[in-house]
mmCIF file of C-alpha atoms in Angstrom:
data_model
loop_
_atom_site.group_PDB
_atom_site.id
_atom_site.type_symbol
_atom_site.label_atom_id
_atom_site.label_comp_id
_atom_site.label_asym_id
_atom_site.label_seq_id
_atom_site.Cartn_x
_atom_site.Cartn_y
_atom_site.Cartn_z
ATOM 1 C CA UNK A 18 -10.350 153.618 -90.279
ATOM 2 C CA UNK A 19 -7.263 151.660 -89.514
ATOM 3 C CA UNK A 20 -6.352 148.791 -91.377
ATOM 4 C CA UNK A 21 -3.620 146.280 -91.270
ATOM 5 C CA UNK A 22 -2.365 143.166 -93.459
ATOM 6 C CA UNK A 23 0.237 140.668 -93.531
ATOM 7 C CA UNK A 24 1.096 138.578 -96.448
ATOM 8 C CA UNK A 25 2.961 135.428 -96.924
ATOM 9 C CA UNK A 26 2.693 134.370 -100.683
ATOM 10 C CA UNK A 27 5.143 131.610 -102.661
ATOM 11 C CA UNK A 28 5.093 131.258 -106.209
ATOM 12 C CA UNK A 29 6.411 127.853 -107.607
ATOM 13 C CA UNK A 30 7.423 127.731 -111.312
ATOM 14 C CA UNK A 31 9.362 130.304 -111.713
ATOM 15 C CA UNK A 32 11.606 130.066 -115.034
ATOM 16 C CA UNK A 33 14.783 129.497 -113.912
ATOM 17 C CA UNK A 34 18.618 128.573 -116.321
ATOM 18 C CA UNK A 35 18.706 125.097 -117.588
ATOM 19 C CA UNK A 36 21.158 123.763 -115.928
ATOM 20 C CA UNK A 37 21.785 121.351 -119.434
ATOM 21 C CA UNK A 38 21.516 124.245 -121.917
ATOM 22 C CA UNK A 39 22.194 127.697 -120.741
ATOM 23 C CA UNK A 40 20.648 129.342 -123.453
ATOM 24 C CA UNK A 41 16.992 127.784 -122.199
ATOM 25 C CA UNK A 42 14.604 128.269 -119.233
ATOM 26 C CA UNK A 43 12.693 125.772 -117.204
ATOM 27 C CA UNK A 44 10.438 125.963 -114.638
ATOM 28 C CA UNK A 45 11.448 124.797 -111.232
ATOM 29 C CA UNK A 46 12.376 127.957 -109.394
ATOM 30 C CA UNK A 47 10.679 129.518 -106.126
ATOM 31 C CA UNK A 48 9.942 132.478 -104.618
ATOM 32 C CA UNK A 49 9.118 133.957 -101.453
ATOM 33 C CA UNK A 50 7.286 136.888 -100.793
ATOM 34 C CA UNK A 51 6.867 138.103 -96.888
ATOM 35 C CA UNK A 52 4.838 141.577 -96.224
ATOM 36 C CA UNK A 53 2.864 143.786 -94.258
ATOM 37 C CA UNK A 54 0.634 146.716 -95.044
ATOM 38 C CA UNK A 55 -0.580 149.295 -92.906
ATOM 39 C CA UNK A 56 -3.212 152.024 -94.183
ATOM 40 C CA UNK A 57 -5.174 154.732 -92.306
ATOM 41 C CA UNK A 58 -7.890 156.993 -93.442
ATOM 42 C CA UNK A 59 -8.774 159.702 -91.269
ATOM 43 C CA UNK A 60 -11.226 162.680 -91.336
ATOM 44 C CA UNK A 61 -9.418 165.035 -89.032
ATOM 45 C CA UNK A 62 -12.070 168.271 -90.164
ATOM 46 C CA UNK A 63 -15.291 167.969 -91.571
ATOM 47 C CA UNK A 64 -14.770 167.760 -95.605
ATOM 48 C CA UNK A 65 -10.928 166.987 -95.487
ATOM 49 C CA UNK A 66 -9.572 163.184 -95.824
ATOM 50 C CA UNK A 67 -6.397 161.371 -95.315
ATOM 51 C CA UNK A 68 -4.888 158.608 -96.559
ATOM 52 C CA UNK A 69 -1.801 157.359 -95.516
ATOM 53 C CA UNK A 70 0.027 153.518 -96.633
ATOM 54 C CA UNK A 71 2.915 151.977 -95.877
ATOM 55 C CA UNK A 72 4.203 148.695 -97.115
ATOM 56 C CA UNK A 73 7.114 146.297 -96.637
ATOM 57 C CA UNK A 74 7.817 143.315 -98.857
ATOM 58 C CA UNK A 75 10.958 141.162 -98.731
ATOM 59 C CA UNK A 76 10.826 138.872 -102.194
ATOM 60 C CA UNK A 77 13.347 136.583 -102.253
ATOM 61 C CA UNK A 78 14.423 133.765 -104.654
ATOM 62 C CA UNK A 79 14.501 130.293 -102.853
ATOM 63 C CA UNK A 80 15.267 128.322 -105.335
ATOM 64 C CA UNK A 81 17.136 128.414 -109.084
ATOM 65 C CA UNK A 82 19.431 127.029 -110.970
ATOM 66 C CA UNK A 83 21.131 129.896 -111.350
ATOM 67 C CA UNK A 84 23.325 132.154 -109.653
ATOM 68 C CA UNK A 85 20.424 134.357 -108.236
ATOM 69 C CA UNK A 86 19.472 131.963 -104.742
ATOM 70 C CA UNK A 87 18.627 134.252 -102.009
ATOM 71 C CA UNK A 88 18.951 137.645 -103.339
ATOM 72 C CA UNK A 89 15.712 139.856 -103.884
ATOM 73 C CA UNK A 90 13.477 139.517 -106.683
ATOM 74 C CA UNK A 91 13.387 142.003 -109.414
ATOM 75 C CA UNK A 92 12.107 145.306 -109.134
ATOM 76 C CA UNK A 93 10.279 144.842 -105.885
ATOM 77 C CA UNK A 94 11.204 147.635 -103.643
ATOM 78 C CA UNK A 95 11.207 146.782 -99.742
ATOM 79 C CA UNK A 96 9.369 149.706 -98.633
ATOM 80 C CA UNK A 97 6.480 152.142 -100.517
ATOM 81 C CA UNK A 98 4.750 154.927 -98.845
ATOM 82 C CA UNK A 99 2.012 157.129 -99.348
ATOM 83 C CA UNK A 100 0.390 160.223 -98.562
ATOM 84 C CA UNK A 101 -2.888 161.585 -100.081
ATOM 85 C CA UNK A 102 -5.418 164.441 -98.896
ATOM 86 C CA UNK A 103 -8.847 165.310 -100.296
ATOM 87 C CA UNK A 104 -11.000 168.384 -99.772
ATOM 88 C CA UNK A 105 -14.379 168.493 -100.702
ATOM 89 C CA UNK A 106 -16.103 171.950 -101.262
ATOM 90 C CA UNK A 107 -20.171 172.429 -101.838
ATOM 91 C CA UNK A 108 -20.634 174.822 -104.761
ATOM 92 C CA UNK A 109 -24.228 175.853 -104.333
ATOM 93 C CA UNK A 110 -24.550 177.921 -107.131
ATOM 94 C CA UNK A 111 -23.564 174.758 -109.686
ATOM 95 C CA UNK A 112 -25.500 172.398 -107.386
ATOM 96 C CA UNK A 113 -22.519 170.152 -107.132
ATOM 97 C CA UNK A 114 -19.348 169.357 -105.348
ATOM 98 C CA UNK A 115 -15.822 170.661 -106.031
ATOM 99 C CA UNK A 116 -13.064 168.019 -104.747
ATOM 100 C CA UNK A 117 -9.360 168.603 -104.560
ATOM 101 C CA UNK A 118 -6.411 166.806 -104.034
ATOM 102 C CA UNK A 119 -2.965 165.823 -103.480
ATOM 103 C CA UNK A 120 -0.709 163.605 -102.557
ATOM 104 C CA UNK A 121 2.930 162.144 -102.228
ATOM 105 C CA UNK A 122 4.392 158.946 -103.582
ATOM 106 C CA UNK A 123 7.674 157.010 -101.996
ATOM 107 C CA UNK A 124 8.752 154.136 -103.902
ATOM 108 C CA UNK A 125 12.245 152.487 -101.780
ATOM 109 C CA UNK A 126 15.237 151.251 -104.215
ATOM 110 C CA UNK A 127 14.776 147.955 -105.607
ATOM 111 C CA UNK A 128 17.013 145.494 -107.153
ATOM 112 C CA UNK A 129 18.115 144.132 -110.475
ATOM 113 C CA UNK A 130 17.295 139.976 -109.250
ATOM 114 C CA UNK A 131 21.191 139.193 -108.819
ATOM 115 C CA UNK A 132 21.495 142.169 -106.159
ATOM 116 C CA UNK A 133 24.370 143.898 -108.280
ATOM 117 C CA UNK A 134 22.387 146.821 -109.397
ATOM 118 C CA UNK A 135 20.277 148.909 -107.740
ATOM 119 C CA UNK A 136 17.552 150.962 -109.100
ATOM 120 C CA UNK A 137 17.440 154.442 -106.600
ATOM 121 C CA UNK A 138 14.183 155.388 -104.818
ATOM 122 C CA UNK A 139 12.082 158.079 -105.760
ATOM 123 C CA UNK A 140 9.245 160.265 -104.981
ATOM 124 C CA UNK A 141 6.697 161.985 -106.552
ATOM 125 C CA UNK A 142 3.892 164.178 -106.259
ATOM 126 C CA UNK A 143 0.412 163.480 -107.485
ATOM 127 C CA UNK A 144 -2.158 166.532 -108.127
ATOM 128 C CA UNK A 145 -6.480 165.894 -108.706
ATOM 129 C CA UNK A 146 -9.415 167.958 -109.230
ATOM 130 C CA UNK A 147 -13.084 166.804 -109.997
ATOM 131 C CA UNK A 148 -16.701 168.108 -109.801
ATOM 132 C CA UNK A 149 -19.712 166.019 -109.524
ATOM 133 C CA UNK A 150 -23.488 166.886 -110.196
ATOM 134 C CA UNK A 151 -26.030 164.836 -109.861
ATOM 135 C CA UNK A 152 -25.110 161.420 -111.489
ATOM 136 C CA UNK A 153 -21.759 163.837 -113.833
ATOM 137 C CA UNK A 154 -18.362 163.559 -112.914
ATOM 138 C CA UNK A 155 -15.340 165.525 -114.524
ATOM 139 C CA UNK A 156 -11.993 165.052 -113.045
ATOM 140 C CA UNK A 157 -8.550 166.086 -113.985
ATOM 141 C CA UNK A 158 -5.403 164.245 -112.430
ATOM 142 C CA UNK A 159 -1.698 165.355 -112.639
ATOM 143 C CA UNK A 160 0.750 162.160 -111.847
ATOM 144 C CA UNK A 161 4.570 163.117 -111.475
ATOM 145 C CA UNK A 162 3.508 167.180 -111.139
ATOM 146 C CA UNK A 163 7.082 168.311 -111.036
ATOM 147 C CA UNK A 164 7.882 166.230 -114.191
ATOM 148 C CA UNK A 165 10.643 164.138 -112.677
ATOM 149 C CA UNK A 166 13.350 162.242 -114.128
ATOM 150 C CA UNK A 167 13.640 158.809 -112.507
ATOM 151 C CA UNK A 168 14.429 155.003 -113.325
ATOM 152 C CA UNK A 169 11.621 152.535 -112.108
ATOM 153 C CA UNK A 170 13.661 149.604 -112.936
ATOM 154 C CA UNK A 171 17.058 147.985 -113.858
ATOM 155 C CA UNK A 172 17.078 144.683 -114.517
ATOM 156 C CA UNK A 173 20.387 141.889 -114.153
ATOM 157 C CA UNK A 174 20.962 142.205 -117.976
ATOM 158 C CA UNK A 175 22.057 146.062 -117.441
ATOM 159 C CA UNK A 176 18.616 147.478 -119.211
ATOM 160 C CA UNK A 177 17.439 150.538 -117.214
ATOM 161 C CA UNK A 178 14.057 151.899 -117.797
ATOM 162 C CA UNK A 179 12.592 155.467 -117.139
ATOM 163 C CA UNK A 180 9.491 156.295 -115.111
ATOM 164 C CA UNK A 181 6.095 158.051 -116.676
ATOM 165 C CA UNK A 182 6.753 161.538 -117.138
ATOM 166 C CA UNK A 183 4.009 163.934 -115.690
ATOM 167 C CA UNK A 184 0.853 162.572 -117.296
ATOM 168 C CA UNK A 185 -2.449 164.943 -117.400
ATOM 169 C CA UNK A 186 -5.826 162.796 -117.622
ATOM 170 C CA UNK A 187 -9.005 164.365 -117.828
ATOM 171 C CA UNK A 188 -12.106 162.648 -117.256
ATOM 172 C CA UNK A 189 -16.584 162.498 -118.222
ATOM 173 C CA UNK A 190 -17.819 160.099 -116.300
ATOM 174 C CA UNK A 191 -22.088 159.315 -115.666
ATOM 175 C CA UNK A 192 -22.744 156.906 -113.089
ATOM 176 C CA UNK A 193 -26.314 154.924 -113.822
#
């Protein structure tokens, strides 16, 4: 399965300065957001899937009051990636299925909204297990395996924030 998109979305309102008090917002900006997504699954052995993505976004501010026309909208990185692989295992003596899984995560620099400072890329790597019997489910996930240190955004005031550290859910699920 090959699938393909393409995206041309404009948001009006957007809080923009007051151009008669500085210290307010109003809403008469605009913004313009142009992408394309690409995404493939593939079964290339029996029991083992792949899923890759890829998508490009240039978000740009059309229209402010403030110093910010034209540059790229906050925190919106211009390309993201992704790989992700499943195996699937029978386990006949549990009468169920054993799945595992992996997968790596690209997210491309983004910017702060005045195009001043930039917020690095990063990648990370995603881990999953699950059995399923009958109508049961259990599943454990691992996002951010290696526990890495990274910003996911830095906004025009200076403010930086951190990423999720490795996070660990576990899962009981019963589908009716």
């Amino acid at each position: 399965l090959v699938s393909a998109s393409v995206s041309h979305i404009r948001e009006h309102n957007r809080l923009t300065p007051d151009p008669a008090n500085p210290l307010n917002r109003i809403q008469t900006g605009e913004a313009r957001i142009r992408g394309a997504e690409l995404e493939s699954r593939l079964q290339p052995i029996r029991q083992v899937q792949l899923l890759l993505n890829y998508t490009f976004l240039d978000a740009r501010i059309l229209r402010s009051n403030g110093p910010d026309r034209g540059m790229r909208l906050p925190v919106v990185p211009r390309h993201n990636t992704s790989l992700w692989a499943t195996r699937s295992f029978a386990v006949r003596s549990l009468d169920g299925l054993l799945t595992l899984g992996g997968g790596v995560r690209y997210n491309g620099a983004s910017f702060d909204g005045r195009d001043s400072l930039r917020t690095p890329s990063f990648t990370l790597v995603d881990l999953m297990g699950s059995f399923e019997r009958n109508s049961w489910r259990f599943a454990v996930n691992a996002a951010n395996l290696a526990d890495k240190t990274y910003l996911s955004a830095c906004l025009a005031r200076g403010d930086c924030f951190y990423g999720m550290r490795r996070t660990v859910t576990a899962t009981l699920g019963y589908r009716f």
